Amino acid sequence: MGRLAQTDGLTEIQRDILATVRDFVDKEIIPVATELEHKDEYPTAIVEGMKQLGLFGLTIPEEYGGLGESLLTYALVVEEIARGWMSVSGIVNTHFIVAHMINAHGTQEQKDYFLPKMAAGEIRGAFSMSEPGLGSDVSAISTKGVKDGDSYVLNGQKMWLTNGGTSTLVAVLCKTDEGGSSPYKNMTTFLIEKTAGFGPNATVPGLTVPGKIEKMGYKGVDTTELILQDVRVPADRVLGGAPGKGFYQMMDGVEVGRVNVAARGCGVARRAFELGISYAQQRSTFGKKIAEHQAIQFKLAEMATKVEAAHQMMVMAARKKDSGERNDLEAGMAKYLASEYCKEVVEDAFRIHGGYGFSKEYEIERLYREAPMLLIGEGTAEIQKMIVGRRLLEEYRIAQ
């Protein structure tokens, strides 16, 4: 396995879980990932295997049928899955975020109803905050929910839903104008159950998932829009039971999501390093293996250092959250560092492969198209730096 990206202080259960997932990745994901990715084919068999392993309920408490594991365990599992194929980690990520939000903020009725089904993988979640004209400014959302008796009527258009078609539960952020003057107190999260599939939804009148958005990478997993036209949602499907808390609930979800994206960056970077160091020992130029050239050794050393640094930063952010402490500083740093280093390590592995890296026959070509998504997902590098900068000013503010 090599000595990179090892994690100290794990329990025997955590080590067993990771060993099981690593074996699953090596046997069930890596051998088929490139073929499925080139076809943009949903990995049905892989998803069924993850359901059998209990991965959809990894962090859901045992009382609801889950494994009750920590964010750290989840992040390390995601790192292993992304090492095999990043798209598969995306399938569990939005599900995990929605389950986390329900467990942390939901009413008891919502927990009792949703979490057991989510732990079993019977209900699979998607997370919907972004809109076509929104970018990183969440306060500018225009999708609106209007109270009408014991229901809300939702209208608007959402964008960039991972698992938008295959999911059966979507957590949707809407503007509700019930919280006062601040835009951040006028947002509400709605839990919408739907039928899996594309087009007008069979069970939710007015809800439409138009189809998959074509992407340069991150294929296999469906990324979609969500159109809401007079969609009626019962008031008891407001997350937490009261309006006006949606922004804070979503930001909590994004915070753990940033640790997830950092873990994905770590996994993709580690796979790129593995491919690079393996190819360097097989390819010969000027009468010797290219791994014996000092220039390549320097490159491998830099790649390995970045893999290790990103992994340790991701672990620190996850442990901070697990301890109950505020971790937006660490999560922002981890997401920023891991995604940037992932891009650099993948590009270096691509360079080591030379012309063959440009061929679709080689796995590194797929990684080269996947890495850019991590620069954007769960907030761009610029957003992470804004978060980190503001938190540093809070921590180091001088007396005036």
Short mmCIF file of C-alpha atoms in Angstrom, two decimals:
data_model
loop_
_atom_site.label_atom_id
_atom_site.label_comp_id
_atom_site.label_asym_id
_atom_site.label_seq_id
_atom_site.Cartn_x
_atom_site.Cartn_y
_atom_site.Cartn_z
CA MET A 1 0.00 0.00 0.00
CA GLY A 2 2.95 2.35 0.58
CA ARG A 3 3.55 4.72 3.45
CA LEU A 4 1.79 7.80 2.09
CA ALA A 5 -1.50 9.08 3.53
CA GLN A 6 -1.49 6.95 6.64
CA THR A 7 -3.61 8.07 9.61
CA ASP A 8 -2.45 7.66 13.20
CA GLY A 9 -4.75 6.86 16.10
CA LEU A 10 -7.44 4.88 14.29
CA THR A 11 -9.46 2.27 16.13
CA GLU A 12 -9.48 -1.35 15.05
CA ILE A 13 -13.02 -0.88 13.69
CA GLN A 14 -11.90 2.09 11.60
CA ARG A 15 -8.95 0.13 10.22
CA ASP A 16 -11.21 -2.80 9.37
CA ILE A 17 -13.69 -0.53 7.57
CA LEU A 18 -10.93 1.09 5.53
CA ALA A 19 -9.37 -2.26 4.65
CA THR A 20 -12.76 -3.54 3.45
CA VAL A 21 -13.38 -0.42 1.36
CA ARG A 22 -9.85 -0.49 -0.09
CA ASP A 23 -10.35 -4.10 -1.15
CA PHE A 24 -13.72 -3.20 -2.70
CA VAL A 25 -12.14 -0.30 -4.61
CA ASP A 26 -9.28 -2.43 -5.94
CA LYS A 27 -11.55 -5.27 -7.04
CA GLU A 28 -14.86 -3.63 -7.99
CA ILE A 29 -14.14 0.00 -8.96
CA ILE A 30 -10.68 0.47 -10.48
CA PRO A 31 -11.02 -2.35 -13.07
CA VAL A 32 -14.25 -0.87 -14.54
CA ALA A 33 -13.99 2.86 -13.76
CA THR A 34 -12.42 4.08 -16.99
CA GLU A 35 -14.79 2.08 -19.22
CA LEU A 36 -17.87 3.29 -17.34
CA GLU A 37 -16.56 6.87 -17.30
CA HIS A 38 -15.99 6.91 -21.05
CA LYS A 39 -19.58 5.68 -21.54
CA ASP A 40 -20.90 8.16 -18.95
CA GLU A 41 -22.68 5.16 -17.46
CA TYR A 42 -24.16 5.14 -13.97
CA PRO A 43 -22.28 2.56 -11.84
CA THR A 44 -25.29 0.54 -10.73
CA ALA A 45 -23.35 -2.55 -9.65
CA ILE A 46 -20.88 -0.47 -7.65
CA VAL A 47 -23.70 1.37 -5.89
CA GLU A 48 -25.36 -1.93 -4.97
CA GLY A 49 -22.06 -3.11 -3.55
CA MET A 50 -21.76 0.03 -1.44
CA LYS A 51 -25.29 -0.50 -0.14
CA GLN A 52 -24.34 -4.03 0.94
CA LEU A 53 -21.27 -2.66 2.73
CA GLY A 54 -23.49 -0.21 4.62
CA LEU A 55 -21.67 2.84 3.27
CA PHE A 56 -24.86 4.88 2.76
CA GLY A 57 -25.43 4.68 6.50
CA LEU A 58 -21.81 5.07 7.57
CA THR A 59 -22.36 8.18 9.72
CA ILE A 60 -26.06 7.68 10.53
CA PRO A 61 -26.50 6.76 14.22
CA GLU A 62 -26.93 3.09 15.10
CA GLU A 63 -30.40 3.76 16.53
CA TYR A 64 -31.53 4.50 12.97
CA GLY A 65 -29.81 1.48 11.43
CA GLY A 66 -26.52 3.14 10.50
CA LEU A 67 -22.95 2.41 11.56
CA GLY A 68 -22.65 5.56 13.68
CA GLU A 69 -19.15 6.36 12.49
CA SER A 70 -17.37 9.72 12.66
CA LEU A 71 -16.74 12.32 9.98
CA LEU A 72 -13.10 11.21 10.02
CA THR A 73 -14.07 7.63 9.16
CA TYR A 74 -16.33 8.88 6.42
CA ALA A 75 -13.63 11.17 4.98
CA LEU A 76 -11.09 8.34 4.92
CA VAL A 77 -13.63 6.08 3.19
CA VAL A 78 -14.29 8.82 0.61
CA GLU A 79 -10.55 9.17 0.04
CA GLU A 80 -10.34 5.46 -0.78
CA ILE A 81 -13.40 5.56 -3.06
CA ALA A 82 -12.14 8.65 -4.93
CA ARG A 83 -8.83 6.89 -5.44
CA GLY A 84 -10.83 4.37 -7.47
CA TRP A 85 -13.22 6.75 -9.26
CA MET A 86 -14.16 10.20 -8.04
CA SER A 87 -17.69 10.01 -9.46
CA VAL A 88 -18.56 7.19 -7.07
CA SER A 89 -17.59 9.34 -4.10
CA GLY A 90 -19.98 11.99 -5.43
CA ILE A 91 -22.85 9.51 -5.29
CA VAL A 92 -22.42 9.08 -1.53
CA ASN A 93 -21.43 12.68 -0.78
CA THR A 94 -24.71 14.50 -1.32
CA HIS A 95 -26.52 11.61 0.38
CA PHE A 96 -24.19 12.01 3.35
CA ILE A 97 -24.72 15.79 3.52
CA VAL A 98 -28.52 15.44 3.54
CA ALA A 99 -28.37 12.69 6.18
CA HIS A 100 -26.08 14.88 8.30
CA MET A 101 -28.47 17.84 8.00
CA ILE A 102 -31.49 15.73 8.99
CA ASN A 103 -29.66 14.16 11.93
CA ALA A 104 -28.30 17.52 13.15
CA HIS A 105 -31.32 19.74 12.46
CA GLY A 106 -34.37 17.61 11.71
CA THR A 107 -37.41 17.07 13.88
CA GLN A 108 -37.73 13.72 15.63
CA GLU A 109 -40.41 12.71 13.13
CA GLN A 110 -38.08 13.56 10.22
CA LYS A 111 -35.24 11.56 11.77
CA ASP A 112 -37.47 8.56 12.47
CA TYR A 113 -38.89 8.58 8.96
CA PHE A 114 -35.88 9.37 6.78
CA LEU A 115 -32.73 8.13 8.51
CA PRO A 116 -33.48 4.37 8.63
CA LYS A 117 -34.34 4.39 4.92
CA MET A 118 -31.26 6.46 4.12
CA ALA A 119 -29.02 4.14 6.14
CA ALA A 120 -30.26 1.20 4.06
CA GLY A 121 -29.81 3.12 0.81
CA GLU A 122 -33.54 2.86 0.08
CA ILE A 123 -33.80 6.65 0.05
CA ARG A 124 -30.85 8.44 -1.51
CA GLY A 125 -30.33 12.13 -1.01
CA ALA A 126 -29.40 15.12 -3.17
CA PHE A 127 -28.50 18.62 -2.03
CA SER A 128 -29.86 21.69 -3.86
CA MET A 129 -28.61 25.16 -3.04
CA SER A 130 -27.14 26.63 -6.25
CA GLU A 131 -29.10 28.39 -9.01
CA PRO A 132 -28.24 29.40 -12.61
CA GLY A 133 -27.42 33.01 -11.69
CA LEU A 134 -26.27 32.45 -8.14
CA GLY A 135 -22.57 31.59 -8.17
CA SER A 136 -21.15 31.83 -4.66
CA ASP A 137 -23.64 34.46 -3.43
CA VAL A 138 -26.16 32.33 -1.55
CA SER A 139 -28.03 35.41 -0.34
CA ALA A 140 -29.12 36.04 -3.93
CA ILE A 141 -31.30 32.92 -4.27
CA SER A 142 -34.57 33.57 -6.07
CA THR A 143 -36.36 30.20 -5.76
CA LYS A 144 -39.28 31.02 -3.49
CA GLY A 145 -41.51 29.19 -1.06
CA VAL A 146 -44.82 30.83 -0.13
CA LYS A 147 -46.92 29.62 2.81
CA ASP A 148 -50.38 28.44 1.81
CA GLY A 149 -52.35 26.90 4.66
CA ASP A 150 -50.47 23.87 6.00
CA SER A 151 -48.20 23.74 2.92
CA TYR A 152 -45.68 25.80 1.02
CA VAL A 153 -45.81 26.41 -2.73
CA LEU A 154 -42.34 26.42 -4.35
CA ASN A 155 -41.33 28.08 -7.61
CA GLY A 156 -37.90 28.50 -9.16
CA GLN A 157 -34.97 26.83 -10.85
CA LYS A 158 -32.04 25.13 -9.13
CA MET A 159 -28.70 24.12 -10.68
CA TRP A 160 -25.83 21.67 -10.27
CA LEU A 161 -27.61 18.91 -8.37
CA THR A 162 -25.33 15.90 -8.02
CA ASN A 163 -27.59 12.82 -8.12
CA GLY A 164 -30.46 15.04 -9.24
CA GLY A 165 -32.01 12.26 -11.33
CA THR A 166 -31.13 9.16 -9.32
CA SER A 167 -31.97 10.59 -5.88
CA THR A 168 -35.33 10.12 -4.20
CA LEU A 169 -34.95 12.90 -1.61
CA VAL A 170 -33.80 16.45 -2.28
CA ALA A 171 -32.98 19.06 0.34
CA VAL A 172 -33.88 22.33 -1.42
CA LEU A 173 -32.99 25.81 -0.19
CA CYS A 174 -35.67 28.44 -0.90
CA LYS A 175 -36.39 32.04 0.00
CA THR A 176 -39.41 32.29 2.29
CA ASP A 177 -39.44 35.90 3.56
CA GLU A 178 -40.52 34.91 7.06
CA GLY A 179 -37.44 35.77 9.10
CA GLY A 180 -37.14 39.55 9.09
CA SER A 181 -34.80 41.97 7.34
CA SER A 182 -31.70 39.78 7.00
CA PRO A 183 -31.64 37.65 3.81
CA TYR A 184 -29.90 34.91 5.77
CA LYS A 185 -32.93 34.56 8.06
CA ASN A 186 -35.33 34.38 5.13
CA MET A 187 -34.21 31.01 3.77
CA THR A 188 -35.77 27.64 4.47
CA THR A 189 -34.72 24.08 3.64
CA PHE A 190 -37.46 21.82 2.28
CA LEU A 191 -37.24 18.02 2.18
CA ILE A 192 -38.86 16.87 -1.06
CA GLU A 193 -39.40 13.17 -1.74
CA LYS A 194 -39.58 12.28 -5.41
CA THR A 195 -39.35 9.39 -7.82
CA ALA A 196 -35.95 8.68 -9.39
CA GLY A 197 -35.71 9.60 -13.06
CA PHE A 198 -35.69 12.48 -15.54
CA GLY A 199 -38.45 14.65 -16.93
CA PRO A 200 -41.65 15.65 -15.10
CA ASN A 201 -41.71 13.76 -11.83
CA ALA A 202 -44.23 10.96 -11.48
CA THR A 203 -45.06 11.64 -7.82
CA VAL A 204 -44.45 15.39 -7.37
CA PRO A 205 -46.61 17.58 -9.62
CA GLY A 206 -44.68 20.56 -10.95
CA LEU A 207 -41.22 19.12 -10.24
CA THR A 208 -39.02 18.45 -13.29
CA VAL A 209 -35.46 17.16 -13.67
CA PRO A 210 -34.78 18.03 -17.33
CA GLY A 211 -31.85 15.65 -17.90
CA LYS A 212 -28.14 15.26 -17.32
CA ILE A 213 -25.80 18.21 -17.80
CA GLU A 214 -22.95 17.21 -20.13
CA LYS A 215 -19.57 17.65 -18.42
CA MET A 216 -15.93 17.28 -19.43
CA GLY A 217 -15.30 15.03 -16.43
CA TYR A 218 -17.04 13.71 -13.31
CA LYS A 219 -19.09 11.45 -15.55
CA GLY A 220 -21.23 8.48 -14.53
CA VAL A 221 -22.85 10.43 -11.73
CA ASP A 222 -25.76 12.58 -12.91
CA THR A 223 -25.55 16.34 -12.52
CA THR A 224 -28.82 18.13 -13.23
CA GLU A 225 -31.08 21.13 -12.95
CA LEU A 226 -34.25 21.10 -10.87
CA ILE A 227 -37.34 23.05 -11.98
CA LEU A 228 -40.10 23.83 -9.49
CA GLN A 229 -43.47 25.07 -10.77
CA ASP A 230 -46.09 25.39 -8.04
CA VAL A 231 -44.64 22.42 -6.18
CA ARG A 232 -46.62 21.91 -2.99
CA VAL A 233 -44.63 20.74 0.05
CA PRO A 234 -46.26 20.03 3.45
CA ALA A 235 -45.10 22.30 6.25
CA ASP A 236 -43.92 19.25 8.21
CA ARG A 237 -41.25 18.77 5.51
CA VAL A 238 -39.54 22.02 6.45
CA LEU A 239 -36.21 20.82 7.85
CA GLY A 240 -36.33 21.29 11.61
CA GLY A 241 -40.03 22.20 11.53
CA ALA A 242 -39.56 25.99 11.45
CA PRO A 243 -38.79 28.35 8.54
CA GLY A 244 -35.91 30.80 8.41
CA LYS A 245 -33.11 28.41 9.41
CA GLY A 246 -32.21 27.13 5.96
CA PHE A 247 -29.04 29.13 5.39
CA TYR A 248 -27.43 27.95 8.61
CA GLN A 249 -28.51 24.36 8.01
CA MET A 250 -27.08 24.42 4.49
CA MET A 251 -23.80 25.98 5.65
CA ASP A 252 -23.43 23.21 8.22
CA GLY A 253 -23.91 20.74 5.37
CA VAL A 254 -21.42 22.56 3.17
CA GLU A 255 -18.88 22.59 6.02
CA VAL A 256 -18.83 18.80 6.25
CA GLY A 257 -19.04 18.71 2.45
CA ARG A 258 -15.79 20.67 2.25
CA VAL A 259 -14.06 17.97 4.26
CA ASN A 260 -15.52 15.48 1.79
CA VAL A 261 -14.18 17.42 -1.22
CA ALA A 262 -10.78 17.61 0.47
CA ALA A 263 -10.91 13.83 0.92
CA ARG A 264 -11.79 13.39 -2.75
CA GLY A 265 -8.82 15.56 -3.71
CA CYS A 266 -6.58 13.42 -1.53
CA GLY A 267 -7.86 10.22 -3.13
CA VAL A 268 -7.48 11.42 -6.72
CA ALA A 269 -4.01 12.82 -5.99
CA ARG A 270 -2.91 9.56 -4.40
CA ARG A 271 -4.08 7.58 -7.42
CA ALA A 272 -2.28 9.99 -9.76
CA PHE A 273 0.91 9.55 -7.73
CA GLU A 274 0.53 5.77 -7.87
CA LEU A 275 0.10 5.88 -11.64
CA GLY A 276 3.03 8.28 -12.07
CA ILE A 277 5.53 6.38 -9.97
CA SER A 278 4.52 3.09 -11.56
CA TYR A 279 4.85 4.39 -15.11
CA ALA A 280 8.20 6.02 -14.31
CA GLN A 281 9.60 2.60 -13.41
CA GLN A 282 8.37 1.03 -16.66
CA ARG A 283 9.21 3.66 -19.30
CA SER A 284 12.82 3.91 -20.53
CA THR A 285 14.58 6.85 -22.20
CA PHE A 286 18.26 7.37 -22.99
CA GLY A 287 19.09 3.84 -21.89
CA LYS A 288 17.50 3.84 -18.43
CA LYS A 289 14.13 3.95 -16.66
CA ILE A 290 12.82 7.50 -16.43
CA ALA A 291 12.52 7.03 -12.67
CA GLU A 292 16.32 7.09 -12.58
CA HIS A 293 16.43 10.59 -14.08
CA GLN A 294 16.88 13.23 -11.41
CA ALA A 295 14.22 15.47 -12.95
CA ILE A 296 11.58 12.73 -12.54
CA GLN A 297 12.72 11.93 -9.00
CA PHE A 298 12.31 15.59 -8.08
CA LYS A 299 8.81 15.54 -9.54
CA LEU A 300 7.87 12.38 -7.64
CA ALA A 301 9.21 13.88 -4.41
CA GLU A 302 7.08 17.00 -4.85
CA MET A 303 4.00 14.94 -5.71
CA ALA A 304 4.39 12.70 -2.65
CA THR A 305 4.88 15.69 -0.34
CA LYS A 306 1.68 17.27 -1.64
CA VAL A 307 -0.27 14.01 -1.22
CA GLU A 308 0.90 13.73 2.37
CA ALA A 309 0.31 17.39 3.28
CA ALA A 310 -3.22 17.39 1.86
CA HIS A 311 -4.10 14.15 3.65
CA GLN A 312 -2.94 15.38 7.04
CA MET A 313 -4.78 18.69 6.63
CA MET A 314 -7.99 16.83 5.71
CA VAL A 315 -7.64 14.56 8.75
CA MET A 316 -7.15 17.56 11.04
CA ALA A 317 -10.31 19.25 9.68
CA ALA A 318 -12.39 16.10 10.15
CA ARG A 319 -11.17 15.54 13.69
CA LYS A 320 -11.89 19.16 14.58
CA LYS A 321 -15.52 18.75 13.46
CA ASP A 322 -15.83 15.42 15.28
CA SER A 323 -14.67 17.08 18.49
CA GLY A 324 -17.64 19.45 18.34
CA GLU A 325 -15.47 22.49 17.71
CA ARG A 326 -15.96 25.05 14.98
CA ASN A 327 -13.95 23.89 11.96
CA ASP A 328 -14.72 26.34 9.15
CA LEU A 329 -11.10 27.56 9.20
CA GLU A 330 -9.66 24.05 8.99
CA ALA A 331 -12.27 22.83 6.50
CA GLY A 332 -11.62 25.82 4.23
CA MET A 333 -7.86 25.28 4.42
CA ALA A 334 -8.21 21.55 3.77
CA LYS A 335 -10.54 21.99 0.80
CA TYR A 336 -8.35 24.70 -0.73
CA LEU A 337 -5.06 22.85 -0.23
CA ALA A 338 -6.31 19.41 -1.26
CA SER A 339 -8.02 20.60 -4.45
CA GLU A 340 -5.08 22.74 -5.58
CA TYR A 341 -2.54 20.02 -4.77
CA CYS A 342 -4.72 17.44 -6.50
CA LYS A 343 -4.67 19.48 -9.70
CA GLU A 344 -0.87 19.84 -9.49
CA VAL A 345 -0.17 16.17 -8.69
CA VAL A 346 -2.46 15.00 -11.49
CA GLU A 347 -0.76 17.33 -13.95
CA ASP A 348 2.68 16.11 -12.90
CA ALA A 349 1.58 12.48 -13.34
CA PHE A 350 0.18 13.47 -16.73
CA ARG A 351 3.59 14.96 -17.68
CA ILE A 352 5.40 11.83 -16.52
CA HIS A 353 3.24 9.78 -18.90
CA GLY A 354 4.29 12.01 -21.79
CA GLY A 355 2.26 11.55 -24.95
CA TYR A 356 0.56 8.47 -23.53
CA GLY A 357 -1.11 10.63 -20.90
CA PHE A 358 -3.14 12.16 -23.70
CA SER A 359 -4.47 8.77 -24.72
CA LYS A 360 -7.82 7.56 -23.41
CA GLU A 361 -6.25 4.13 -22.95
CA TYR A 362 -4.43 5.44 -19.89
CA GLU A 363 -6.18 6.13 -16.60
CA ILE A 364 -4.37 9.42 -16.03
CA GLU A 365 -6.37 10.98 -18.91
CA ARG A 366 -9.56 10.47 -16.89
CA LEU A 367 -8.03 11.92 -13.72
CA TYR A 368 -6.83 14.95 -15.69
CA ARG A 369 -10.46 15.75 -16.61
CA GLU A 370 -11.82 15.01 -13.12
CA ALA A 371 -9.47 17.13 -11.01
CA PRO A 372 -10.80 20.56 -12.13
CA MET A 373 -14.24 19.88 -10.62
CA LEU A 374 -12.65 19.85 -7.16
CA LEU A 375 -11.47 23.43 -7.69
CA ILE A 376 -15.12 24.51 -7.87
CA GLY A 377 -17.19 22.07 -5.79
CA GLU A 378 -18.35 23.21 -2.31
CA GLY A 379 -16.94 26.68 -2.98
CA THR A 380 -14.12 27.91 -5.20
CA ALA A 381 -10.56 28.50 -4.01
CA GLU A 382 -11.36 32.19 -3.78
CA ILE A 383 -14.32 31.52 -1.47
CA GLN A 384 -12.17 29.27 0.73
CA LYS A 385 -9.54 32.00 1.00
CA MET A 386 -12.22 34.54 1.96
CA ILE A 387 -13.46 32.21 4.71
CA VAL A 388 -9.96 31.48 5.96
CA GLY A 389 -8.93 35.14 5.84
CA ARG A 390 -11.96 36.31 7.82
CA ARG A 391 -11.47 33.63 10.45
CA LEU A 392 -7.78 34.50 10.80
CA LEU A 393 -8.69 38.14 11.38
CA GLU A 394 -11.09 37.02 14.11
CA GLU A 395 -8.41 34.89 15.74
CA TYR A 396 -5.58 37.45 15.47
CA ARG A 397 -7.47 40.72 15.83
CA ILE A 398 -5.38 43.36 17.57
CA ALA A 399 -6.77 45.68 20.20
CA GLN A 400 -7.62 49.14 18.89
#
